[in-house]
PDB file of C-alpha atoms in Angstrom:
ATOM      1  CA  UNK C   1     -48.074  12.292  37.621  1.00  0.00           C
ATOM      2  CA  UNK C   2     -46.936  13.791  34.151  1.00  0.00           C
ATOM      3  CA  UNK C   3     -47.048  17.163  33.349  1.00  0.00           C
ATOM      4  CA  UNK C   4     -47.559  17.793  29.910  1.00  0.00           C
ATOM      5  CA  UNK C   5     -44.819  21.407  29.140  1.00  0.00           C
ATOM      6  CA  UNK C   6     -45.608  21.827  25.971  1.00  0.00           C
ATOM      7  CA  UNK C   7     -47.437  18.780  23.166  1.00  0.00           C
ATOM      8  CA  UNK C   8     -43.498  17.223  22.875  1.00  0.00           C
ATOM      9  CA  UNK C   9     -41.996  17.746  26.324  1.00  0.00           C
ATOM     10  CA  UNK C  10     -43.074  15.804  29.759  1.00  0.00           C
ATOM     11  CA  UNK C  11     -42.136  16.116  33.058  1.00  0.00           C
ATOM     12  CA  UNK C  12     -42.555  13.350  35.460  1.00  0.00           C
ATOM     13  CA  UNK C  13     -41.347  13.814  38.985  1.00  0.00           C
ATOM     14  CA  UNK C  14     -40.350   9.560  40.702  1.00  0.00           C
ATOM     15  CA  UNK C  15     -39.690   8.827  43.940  1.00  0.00           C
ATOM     16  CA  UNK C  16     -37.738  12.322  44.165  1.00  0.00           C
ATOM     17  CA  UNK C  17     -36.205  11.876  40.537  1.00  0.00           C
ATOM     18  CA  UNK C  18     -37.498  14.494  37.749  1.00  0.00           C
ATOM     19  CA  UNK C  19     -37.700  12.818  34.365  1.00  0.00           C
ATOM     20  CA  UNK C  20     -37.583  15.537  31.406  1.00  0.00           C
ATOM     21  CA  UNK C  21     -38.580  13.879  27.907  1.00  0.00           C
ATOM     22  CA  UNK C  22     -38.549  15.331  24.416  1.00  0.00           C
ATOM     23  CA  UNK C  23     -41.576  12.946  23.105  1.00  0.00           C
ATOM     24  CA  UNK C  24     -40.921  13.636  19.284  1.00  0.00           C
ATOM     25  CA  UNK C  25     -39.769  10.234  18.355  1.00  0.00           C
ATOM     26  CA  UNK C  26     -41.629  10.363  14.703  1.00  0.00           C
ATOM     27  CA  UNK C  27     -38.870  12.686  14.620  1.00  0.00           C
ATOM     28  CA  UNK C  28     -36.211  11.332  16.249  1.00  0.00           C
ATOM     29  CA  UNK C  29     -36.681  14.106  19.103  1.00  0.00           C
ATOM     30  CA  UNK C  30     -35.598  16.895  16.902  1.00  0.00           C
ATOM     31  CA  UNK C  31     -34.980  20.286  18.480  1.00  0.00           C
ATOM     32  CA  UNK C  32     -38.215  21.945  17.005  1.00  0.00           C
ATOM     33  CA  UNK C  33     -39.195  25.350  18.788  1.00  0.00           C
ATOM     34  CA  UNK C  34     -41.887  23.970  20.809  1.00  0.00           C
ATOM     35  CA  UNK C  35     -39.036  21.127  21.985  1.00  0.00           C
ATOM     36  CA  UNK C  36     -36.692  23.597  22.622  1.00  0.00           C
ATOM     37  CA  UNK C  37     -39.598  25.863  24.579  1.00  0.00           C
ATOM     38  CA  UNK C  38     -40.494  22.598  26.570  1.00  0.00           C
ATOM     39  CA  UNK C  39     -37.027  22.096  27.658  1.00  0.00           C
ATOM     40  CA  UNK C  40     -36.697  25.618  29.215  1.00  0.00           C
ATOM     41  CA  UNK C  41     -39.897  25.428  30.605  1.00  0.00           C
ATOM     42  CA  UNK C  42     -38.515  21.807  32.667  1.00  0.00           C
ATOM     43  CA  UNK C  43     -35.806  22.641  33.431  1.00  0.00           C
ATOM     44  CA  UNK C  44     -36.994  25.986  35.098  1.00  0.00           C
ATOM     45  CA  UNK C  45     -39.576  23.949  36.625  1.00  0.00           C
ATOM     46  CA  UNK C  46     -36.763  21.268  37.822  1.00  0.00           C
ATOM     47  CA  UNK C  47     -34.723  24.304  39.946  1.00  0.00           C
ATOM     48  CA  UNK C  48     -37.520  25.705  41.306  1.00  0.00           C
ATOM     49  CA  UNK C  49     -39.074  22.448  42.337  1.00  0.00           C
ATOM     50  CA  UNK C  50     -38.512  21.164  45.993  1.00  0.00           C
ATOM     51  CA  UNK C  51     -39.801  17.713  45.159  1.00  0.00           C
ATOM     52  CA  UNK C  52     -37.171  16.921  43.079  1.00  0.00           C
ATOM     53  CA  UNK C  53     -33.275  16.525  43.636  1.00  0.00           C
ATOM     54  CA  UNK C  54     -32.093  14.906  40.469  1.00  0.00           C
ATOM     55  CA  UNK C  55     -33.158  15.687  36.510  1.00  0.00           C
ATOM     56  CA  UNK C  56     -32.778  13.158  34.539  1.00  0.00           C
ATOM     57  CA  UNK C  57     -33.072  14.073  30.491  1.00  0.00           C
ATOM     58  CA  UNK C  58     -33.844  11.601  27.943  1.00  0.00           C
ATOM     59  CA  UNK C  59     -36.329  10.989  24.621  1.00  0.00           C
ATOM     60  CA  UNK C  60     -39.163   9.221  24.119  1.00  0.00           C
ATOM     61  CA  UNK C  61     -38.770   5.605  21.931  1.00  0.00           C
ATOM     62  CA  UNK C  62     -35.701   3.691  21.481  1.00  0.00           C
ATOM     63  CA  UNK C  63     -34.162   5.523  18.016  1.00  0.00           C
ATOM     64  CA  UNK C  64     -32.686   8.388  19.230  1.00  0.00           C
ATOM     65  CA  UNK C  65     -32.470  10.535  22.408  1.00  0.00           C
ATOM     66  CA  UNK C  66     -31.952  13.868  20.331  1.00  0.00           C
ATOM     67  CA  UNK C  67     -31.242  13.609  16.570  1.00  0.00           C
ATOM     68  CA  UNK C  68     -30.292  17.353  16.937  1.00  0.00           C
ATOM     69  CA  UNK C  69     -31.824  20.259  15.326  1.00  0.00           C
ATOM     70  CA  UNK C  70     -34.695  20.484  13.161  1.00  0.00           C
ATOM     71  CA  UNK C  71     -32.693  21.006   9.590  1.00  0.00           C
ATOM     72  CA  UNK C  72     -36.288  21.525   7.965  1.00  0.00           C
ATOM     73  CA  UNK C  73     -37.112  24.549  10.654  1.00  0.00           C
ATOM     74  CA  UNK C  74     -33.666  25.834  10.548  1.00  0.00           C
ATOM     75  CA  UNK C  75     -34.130  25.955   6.666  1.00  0.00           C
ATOM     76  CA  UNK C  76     -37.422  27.589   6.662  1.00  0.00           C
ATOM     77  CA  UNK C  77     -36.324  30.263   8.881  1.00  0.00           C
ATOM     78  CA  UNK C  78     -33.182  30.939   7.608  1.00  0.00           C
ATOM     79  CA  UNK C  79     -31.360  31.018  10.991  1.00  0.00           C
ATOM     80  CA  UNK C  80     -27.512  32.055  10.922  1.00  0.00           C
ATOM     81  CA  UNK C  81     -26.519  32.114  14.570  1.00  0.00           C
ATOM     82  CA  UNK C  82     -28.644  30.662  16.959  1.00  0.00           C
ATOM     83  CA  UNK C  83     -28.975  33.174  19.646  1.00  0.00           C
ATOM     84  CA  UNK C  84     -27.638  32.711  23.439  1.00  0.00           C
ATOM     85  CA  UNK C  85     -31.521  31.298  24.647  1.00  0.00           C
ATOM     86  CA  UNK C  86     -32.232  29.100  21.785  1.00  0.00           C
ATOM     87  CA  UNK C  87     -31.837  26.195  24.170  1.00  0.00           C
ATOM     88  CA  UNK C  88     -31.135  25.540  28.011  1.00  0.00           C
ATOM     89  CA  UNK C  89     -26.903  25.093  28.199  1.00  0.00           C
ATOM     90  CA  UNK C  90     -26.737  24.109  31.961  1.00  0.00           C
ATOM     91  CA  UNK C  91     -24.057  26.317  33.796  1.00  0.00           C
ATOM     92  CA  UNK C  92     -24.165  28.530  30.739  1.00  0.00           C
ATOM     93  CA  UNK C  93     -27.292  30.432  30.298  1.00  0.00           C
ATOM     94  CA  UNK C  94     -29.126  28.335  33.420  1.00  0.00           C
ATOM     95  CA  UNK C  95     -27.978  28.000  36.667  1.00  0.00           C
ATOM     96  CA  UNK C  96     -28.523  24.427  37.732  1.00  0.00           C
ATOM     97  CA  UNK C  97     -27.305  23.771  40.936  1.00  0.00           C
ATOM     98  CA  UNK C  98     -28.600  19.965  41.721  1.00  0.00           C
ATOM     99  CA  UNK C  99     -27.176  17.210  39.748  1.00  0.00           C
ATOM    100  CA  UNK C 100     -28.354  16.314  36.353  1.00  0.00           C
ATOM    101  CA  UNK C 101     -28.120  12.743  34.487  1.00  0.00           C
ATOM    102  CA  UNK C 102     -28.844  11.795  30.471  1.00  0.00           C
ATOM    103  CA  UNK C 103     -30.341   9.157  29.685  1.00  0.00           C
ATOM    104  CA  UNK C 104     -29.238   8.640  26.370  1.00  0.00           C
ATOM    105  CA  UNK C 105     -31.432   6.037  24.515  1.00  0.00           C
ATOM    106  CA  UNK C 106     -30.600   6.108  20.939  1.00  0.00           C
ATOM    107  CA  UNK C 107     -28.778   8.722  18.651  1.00  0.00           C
ATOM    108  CA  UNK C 108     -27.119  11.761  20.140  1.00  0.00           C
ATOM    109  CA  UNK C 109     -25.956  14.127  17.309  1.00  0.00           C
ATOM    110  CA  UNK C 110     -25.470  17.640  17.196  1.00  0.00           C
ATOM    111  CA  UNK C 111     -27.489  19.224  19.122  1.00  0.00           C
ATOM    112  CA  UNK C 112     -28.567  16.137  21.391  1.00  0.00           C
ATOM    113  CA  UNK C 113     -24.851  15.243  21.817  1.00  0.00           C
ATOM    114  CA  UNK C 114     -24.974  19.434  23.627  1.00  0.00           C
ATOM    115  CA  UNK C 115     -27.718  18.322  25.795  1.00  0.00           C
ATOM    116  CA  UNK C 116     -25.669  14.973  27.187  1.00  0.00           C
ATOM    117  CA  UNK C 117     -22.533  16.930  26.717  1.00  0.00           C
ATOM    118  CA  UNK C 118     -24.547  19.283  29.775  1.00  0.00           C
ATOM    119  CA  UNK C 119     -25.153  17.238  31.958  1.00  0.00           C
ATOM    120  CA  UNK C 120     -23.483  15.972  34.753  1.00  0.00           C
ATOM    121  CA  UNK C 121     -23.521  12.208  34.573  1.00  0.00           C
ATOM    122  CA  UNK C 122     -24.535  10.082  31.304  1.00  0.00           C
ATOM    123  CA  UNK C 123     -25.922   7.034  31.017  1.00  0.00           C
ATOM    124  CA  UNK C 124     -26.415   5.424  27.818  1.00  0.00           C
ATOM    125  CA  UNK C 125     -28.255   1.988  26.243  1.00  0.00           C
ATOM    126  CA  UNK C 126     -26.084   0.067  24.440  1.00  0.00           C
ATOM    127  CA  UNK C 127     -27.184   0.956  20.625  1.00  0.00           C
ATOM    128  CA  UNK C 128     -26.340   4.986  21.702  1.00  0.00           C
ATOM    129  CA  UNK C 129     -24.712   6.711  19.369  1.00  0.00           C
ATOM    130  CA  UNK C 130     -22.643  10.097  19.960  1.00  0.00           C
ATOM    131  CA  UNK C 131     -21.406  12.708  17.624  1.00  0.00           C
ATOM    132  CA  UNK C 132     -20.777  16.322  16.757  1.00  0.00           C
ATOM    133  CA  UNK C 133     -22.065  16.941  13.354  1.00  0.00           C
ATOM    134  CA  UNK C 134     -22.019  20.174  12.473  1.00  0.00           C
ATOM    135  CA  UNK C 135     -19.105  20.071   9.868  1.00  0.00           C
ATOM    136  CA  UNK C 136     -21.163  17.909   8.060  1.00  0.00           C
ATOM    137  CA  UNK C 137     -23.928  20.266   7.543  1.00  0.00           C
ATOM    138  CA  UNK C 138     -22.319  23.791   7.371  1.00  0.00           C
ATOM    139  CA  UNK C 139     -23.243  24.603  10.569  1.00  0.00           C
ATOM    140  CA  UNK C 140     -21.359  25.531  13.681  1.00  0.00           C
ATOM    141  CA  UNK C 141     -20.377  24.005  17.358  1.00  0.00           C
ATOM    142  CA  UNK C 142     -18.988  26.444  19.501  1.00  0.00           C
ATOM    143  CA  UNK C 143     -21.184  24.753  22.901  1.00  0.00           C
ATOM    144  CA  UNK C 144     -18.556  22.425  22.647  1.00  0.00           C
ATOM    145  CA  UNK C 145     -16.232  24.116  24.132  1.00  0.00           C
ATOM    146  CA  UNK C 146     -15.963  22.247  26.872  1.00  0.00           C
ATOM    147  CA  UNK C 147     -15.259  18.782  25.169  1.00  0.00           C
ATOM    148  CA  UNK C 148     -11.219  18.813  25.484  1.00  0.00           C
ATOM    149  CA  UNK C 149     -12.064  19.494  29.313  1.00  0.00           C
ATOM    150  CA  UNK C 150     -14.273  15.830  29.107  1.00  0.00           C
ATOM    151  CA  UNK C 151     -12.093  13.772  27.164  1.00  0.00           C
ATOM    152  CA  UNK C 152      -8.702  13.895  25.899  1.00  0.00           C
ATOM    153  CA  UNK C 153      -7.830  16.627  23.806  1.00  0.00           C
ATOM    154  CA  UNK C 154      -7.235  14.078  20.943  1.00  0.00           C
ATOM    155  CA  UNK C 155     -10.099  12.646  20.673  1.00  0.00           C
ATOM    156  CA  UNK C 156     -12.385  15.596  21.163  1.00  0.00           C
ATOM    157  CA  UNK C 157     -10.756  17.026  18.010  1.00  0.00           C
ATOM    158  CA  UNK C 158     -11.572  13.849  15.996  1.00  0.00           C
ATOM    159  CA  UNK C 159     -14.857  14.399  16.761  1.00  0.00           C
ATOM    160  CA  UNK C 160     -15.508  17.736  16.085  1.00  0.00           C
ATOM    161  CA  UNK C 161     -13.188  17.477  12.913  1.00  0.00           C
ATOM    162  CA  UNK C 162     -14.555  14.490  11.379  1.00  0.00           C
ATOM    163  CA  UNK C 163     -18.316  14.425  12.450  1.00  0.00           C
ATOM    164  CA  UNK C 164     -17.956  10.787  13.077  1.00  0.00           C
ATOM    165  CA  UNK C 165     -20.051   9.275  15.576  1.00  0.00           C
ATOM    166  CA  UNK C 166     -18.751   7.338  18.708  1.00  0.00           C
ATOM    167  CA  UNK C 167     -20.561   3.988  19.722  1.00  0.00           C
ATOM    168  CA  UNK C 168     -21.625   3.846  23.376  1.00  0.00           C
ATOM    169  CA  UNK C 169     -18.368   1.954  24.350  1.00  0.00           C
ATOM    170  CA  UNK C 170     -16.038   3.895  22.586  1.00  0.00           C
ATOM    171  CA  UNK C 171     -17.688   6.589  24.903  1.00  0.00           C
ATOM    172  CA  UNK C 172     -17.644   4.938  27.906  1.00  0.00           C
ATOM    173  CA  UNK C 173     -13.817   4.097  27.260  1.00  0.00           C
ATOM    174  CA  UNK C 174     -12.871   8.071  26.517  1.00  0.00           C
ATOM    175  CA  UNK C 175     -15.136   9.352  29.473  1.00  0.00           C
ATOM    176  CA  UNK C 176     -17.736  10.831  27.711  1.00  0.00           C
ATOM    177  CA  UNK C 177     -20.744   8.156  29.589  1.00  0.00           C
ATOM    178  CA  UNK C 178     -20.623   6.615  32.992  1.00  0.00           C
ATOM    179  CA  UNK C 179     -22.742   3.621  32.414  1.00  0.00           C
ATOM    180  CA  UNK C 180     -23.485   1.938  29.464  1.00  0.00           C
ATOM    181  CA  UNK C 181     -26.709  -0.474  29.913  1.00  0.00           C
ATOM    182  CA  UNK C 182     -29.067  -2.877  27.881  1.00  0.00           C
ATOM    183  CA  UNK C 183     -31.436  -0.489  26.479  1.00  0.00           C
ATOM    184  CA  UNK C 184     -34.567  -2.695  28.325  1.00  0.00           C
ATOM    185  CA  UNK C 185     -32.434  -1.155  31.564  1.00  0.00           C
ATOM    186  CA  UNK C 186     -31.864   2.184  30.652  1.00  0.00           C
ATOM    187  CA  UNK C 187     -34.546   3.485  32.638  1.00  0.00           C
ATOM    188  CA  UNK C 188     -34.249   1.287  35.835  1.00  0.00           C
ATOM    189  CA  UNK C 189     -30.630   2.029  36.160  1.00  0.00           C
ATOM    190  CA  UNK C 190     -30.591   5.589  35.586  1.00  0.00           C
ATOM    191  CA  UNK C 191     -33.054   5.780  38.483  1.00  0.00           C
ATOM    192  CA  UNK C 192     -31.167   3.751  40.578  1.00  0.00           C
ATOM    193  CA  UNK C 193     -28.258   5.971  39.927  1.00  0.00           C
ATOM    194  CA  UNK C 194     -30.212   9.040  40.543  1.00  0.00           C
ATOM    195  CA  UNK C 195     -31.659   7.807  43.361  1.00  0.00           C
ATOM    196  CA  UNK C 196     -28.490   7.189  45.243  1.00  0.00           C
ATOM    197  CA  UNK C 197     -27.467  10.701  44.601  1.00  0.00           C
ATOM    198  CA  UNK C 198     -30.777  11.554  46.339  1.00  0.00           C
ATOM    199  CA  UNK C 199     -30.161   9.905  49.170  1.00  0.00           C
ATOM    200  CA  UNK C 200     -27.197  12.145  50.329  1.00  0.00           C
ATOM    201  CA  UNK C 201     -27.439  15.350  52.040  1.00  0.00           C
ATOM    202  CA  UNK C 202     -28.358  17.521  49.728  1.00  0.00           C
ATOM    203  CA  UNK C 203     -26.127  20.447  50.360  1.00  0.00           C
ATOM    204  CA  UNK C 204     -23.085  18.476  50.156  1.00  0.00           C
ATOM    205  CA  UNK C 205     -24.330  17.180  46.624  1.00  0.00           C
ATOM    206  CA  UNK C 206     -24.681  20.373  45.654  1.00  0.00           C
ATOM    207  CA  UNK C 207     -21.276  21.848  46.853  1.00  0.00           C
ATOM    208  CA  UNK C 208     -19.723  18.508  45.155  1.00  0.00           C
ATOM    209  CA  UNK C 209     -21.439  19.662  42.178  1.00  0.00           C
ATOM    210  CA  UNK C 210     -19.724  22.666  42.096  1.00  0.00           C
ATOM    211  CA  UNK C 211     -16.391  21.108  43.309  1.00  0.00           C
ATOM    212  CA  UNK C 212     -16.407  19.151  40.489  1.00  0.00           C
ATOM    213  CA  UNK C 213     -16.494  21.691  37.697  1.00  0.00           C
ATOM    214  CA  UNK C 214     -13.702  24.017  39.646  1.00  0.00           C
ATOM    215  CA  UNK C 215     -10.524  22.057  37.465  1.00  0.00           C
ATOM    216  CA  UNK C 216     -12.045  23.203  34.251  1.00  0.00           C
ATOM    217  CA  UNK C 217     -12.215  27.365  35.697  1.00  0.00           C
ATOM    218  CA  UNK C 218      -9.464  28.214  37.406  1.00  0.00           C
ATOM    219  CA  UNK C 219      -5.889  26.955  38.521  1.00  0.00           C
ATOM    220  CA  UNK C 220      -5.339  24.328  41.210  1.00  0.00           C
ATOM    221  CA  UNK C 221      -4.623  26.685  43.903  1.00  0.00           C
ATOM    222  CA  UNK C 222      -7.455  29.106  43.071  1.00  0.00           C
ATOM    223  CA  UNK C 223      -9.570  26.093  42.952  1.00  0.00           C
ATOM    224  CA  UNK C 224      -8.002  25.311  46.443  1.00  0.00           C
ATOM    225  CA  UNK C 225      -9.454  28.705  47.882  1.00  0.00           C
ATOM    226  CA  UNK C 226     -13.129  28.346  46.236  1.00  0.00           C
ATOM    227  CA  UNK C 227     -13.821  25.243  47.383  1.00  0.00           C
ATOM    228  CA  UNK C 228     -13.070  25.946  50.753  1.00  0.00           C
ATOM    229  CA  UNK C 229     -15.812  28.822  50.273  1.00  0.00           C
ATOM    230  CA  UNK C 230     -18.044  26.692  48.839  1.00  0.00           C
ATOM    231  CA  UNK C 231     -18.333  24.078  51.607  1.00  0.00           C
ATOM    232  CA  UNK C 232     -17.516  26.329  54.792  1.00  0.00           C
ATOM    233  CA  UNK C 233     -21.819  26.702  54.716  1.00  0.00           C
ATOM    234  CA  UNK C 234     -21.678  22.924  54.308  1.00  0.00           C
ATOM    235  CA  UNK C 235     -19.625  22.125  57.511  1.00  0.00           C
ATOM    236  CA  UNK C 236     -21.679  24.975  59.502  1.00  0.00           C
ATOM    237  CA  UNK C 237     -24.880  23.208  58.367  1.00  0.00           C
ATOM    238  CA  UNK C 238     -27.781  21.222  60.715  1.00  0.00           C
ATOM    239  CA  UNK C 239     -27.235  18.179  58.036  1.00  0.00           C
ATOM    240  CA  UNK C 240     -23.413  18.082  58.885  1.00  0.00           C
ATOM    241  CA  UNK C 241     -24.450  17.379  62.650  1.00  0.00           C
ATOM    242  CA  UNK C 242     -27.134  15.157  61.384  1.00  0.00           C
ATOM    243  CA  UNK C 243     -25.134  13.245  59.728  1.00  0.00           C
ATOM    244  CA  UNK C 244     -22.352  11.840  62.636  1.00  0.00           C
ATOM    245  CA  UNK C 245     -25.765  11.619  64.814  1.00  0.00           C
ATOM    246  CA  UNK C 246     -27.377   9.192  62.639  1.00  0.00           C
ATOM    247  CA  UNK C 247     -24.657   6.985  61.986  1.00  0.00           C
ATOM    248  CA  UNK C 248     -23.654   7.135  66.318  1.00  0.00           C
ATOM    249  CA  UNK C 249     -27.385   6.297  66.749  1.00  0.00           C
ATOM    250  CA  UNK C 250     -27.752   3.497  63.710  1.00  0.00           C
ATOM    251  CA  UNK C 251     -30.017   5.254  62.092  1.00  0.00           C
ATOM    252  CA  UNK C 252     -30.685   6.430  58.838  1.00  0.00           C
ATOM    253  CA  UNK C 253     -30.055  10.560  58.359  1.00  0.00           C
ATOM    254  CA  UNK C 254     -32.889  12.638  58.314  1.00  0.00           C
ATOM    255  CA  UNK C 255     -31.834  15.441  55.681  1.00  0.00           C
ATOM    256  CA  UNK C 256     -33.286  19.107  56.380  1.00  0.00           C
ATOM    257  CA  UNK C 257     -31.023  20.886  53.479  1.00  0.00           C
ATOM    258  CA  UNK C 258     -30.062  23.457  55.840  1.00  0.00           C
TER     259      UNK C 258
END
């Protein structure tokens, strides 16, 4: 069933996989207020909802998964520095500790190249586009902070110094996407993807989660120490006796999350 957020956000909870659209393709998903209040309204209903173990974010039609924001808004209202809620930064201002995927199905600028940027895993149609924009418009990009951390240093400063966008395959080939797909597949694959991340237990996806992002906080030996803290809960868990049962006894793992 889809849950209408707000008139240009959905969320749709498959098979265990939460789907969180911006539904403004007239304009090419645009980060109007009411998108940008429909985004923090799914994603705090993806980390408080037991149904779902994945979030996948995308946009509605085929043009673009987020053109970025709404120039016309941001003229009218005159806004200088957007301030630290004006959208959802995952593992900046939200606390999102169950894996997240993009579905990027058309044009990813600006502000829509933040939200893939975010998420954990990005899978994109072939036509995807993906750039920083900002110095082409005045305006500023310091969420991308963390781009020299997800490609070479290089190449994230060509993009944020030139504005240029990347194709889908030149992003797949610097390790910006995972997956690049026909765009008739985009949807069936990313659910596939997500739901083989839902099939393991799910508090040793979410301690890999966290593993994961330890490289780009602290040095290797500190990152030695935390994620031994991390995943001491994990080892002392039911699931981590579940799982050696189920595979002694052929059987498929019944997950409990605890």
């Amino acid at each position: 069933m889809t849950e209408t957020l707000t008139d240009v956000v959905t969320y749709e909870v498959v098979d265990g996989i939460a789907w969180l659209t911006i539904d403004r393709p007239g304009a090419r998903n645009a980060l109007s207020k009411e998108v940008r209040d429909g985004l923090w309204a799914g994603t705090r209903r993806f980390v408080a909802d037991d149904s779902a173990a994945v979030l996948v974010l995308t946009g509605a039609g085929d043009k673009a998964f987020c053109a970025g924001g709404d120039l016309k808004e941001m003229a009218e209202t005159s806004l200088e520095i957007p301030p630290p809620d004006f959208l959802p930064q995952f593992g900046r201002n939200v606390e999102v500790p169950k894996p997240t995927i993009a579905a990027v199905n058309g044009v990813a600028y600006a502000g829509g190249f933040l939200l893939a940027q975010q998420c954990d895993l990005v899978v994109a149609a072939e036509h995807a586009r993906f750039a920083v924009t900002e110095v082409k418009v005045g305006r500023g990009s310091p969420w991308a902070a963390p781009l020299s951390w997800l490609v070479p240093p290089r190449v994230a400063l060509e993009i944020l110094l030139t504005g240029d966008p990347l194709d889908a395959a030149r992003a797949r080939e610097v390790g910006l996407v995972n997956h690049v797909v026909p765009a008739a597949e985009l949807r069936e694959r990313t659910q596939e993807l997500a739901r083989r991340i839902a099939a393991n237990a799910p508090l040793s996806v979410r301690a890999a989660k966290r593993t994961g992002y330890l490289s780009a906080e602290c040095t290797r030996a500190e990152a030695y120490d935390r994620a031994e803290e991390i995943w001491a809960p994990v080892y002392r868990s039911a699931d981590a006796q579940e799982g050696p049962a189920a595979f002694r006894d052929k059987r498929a793992p019944v997950w409990k999350g605890r």
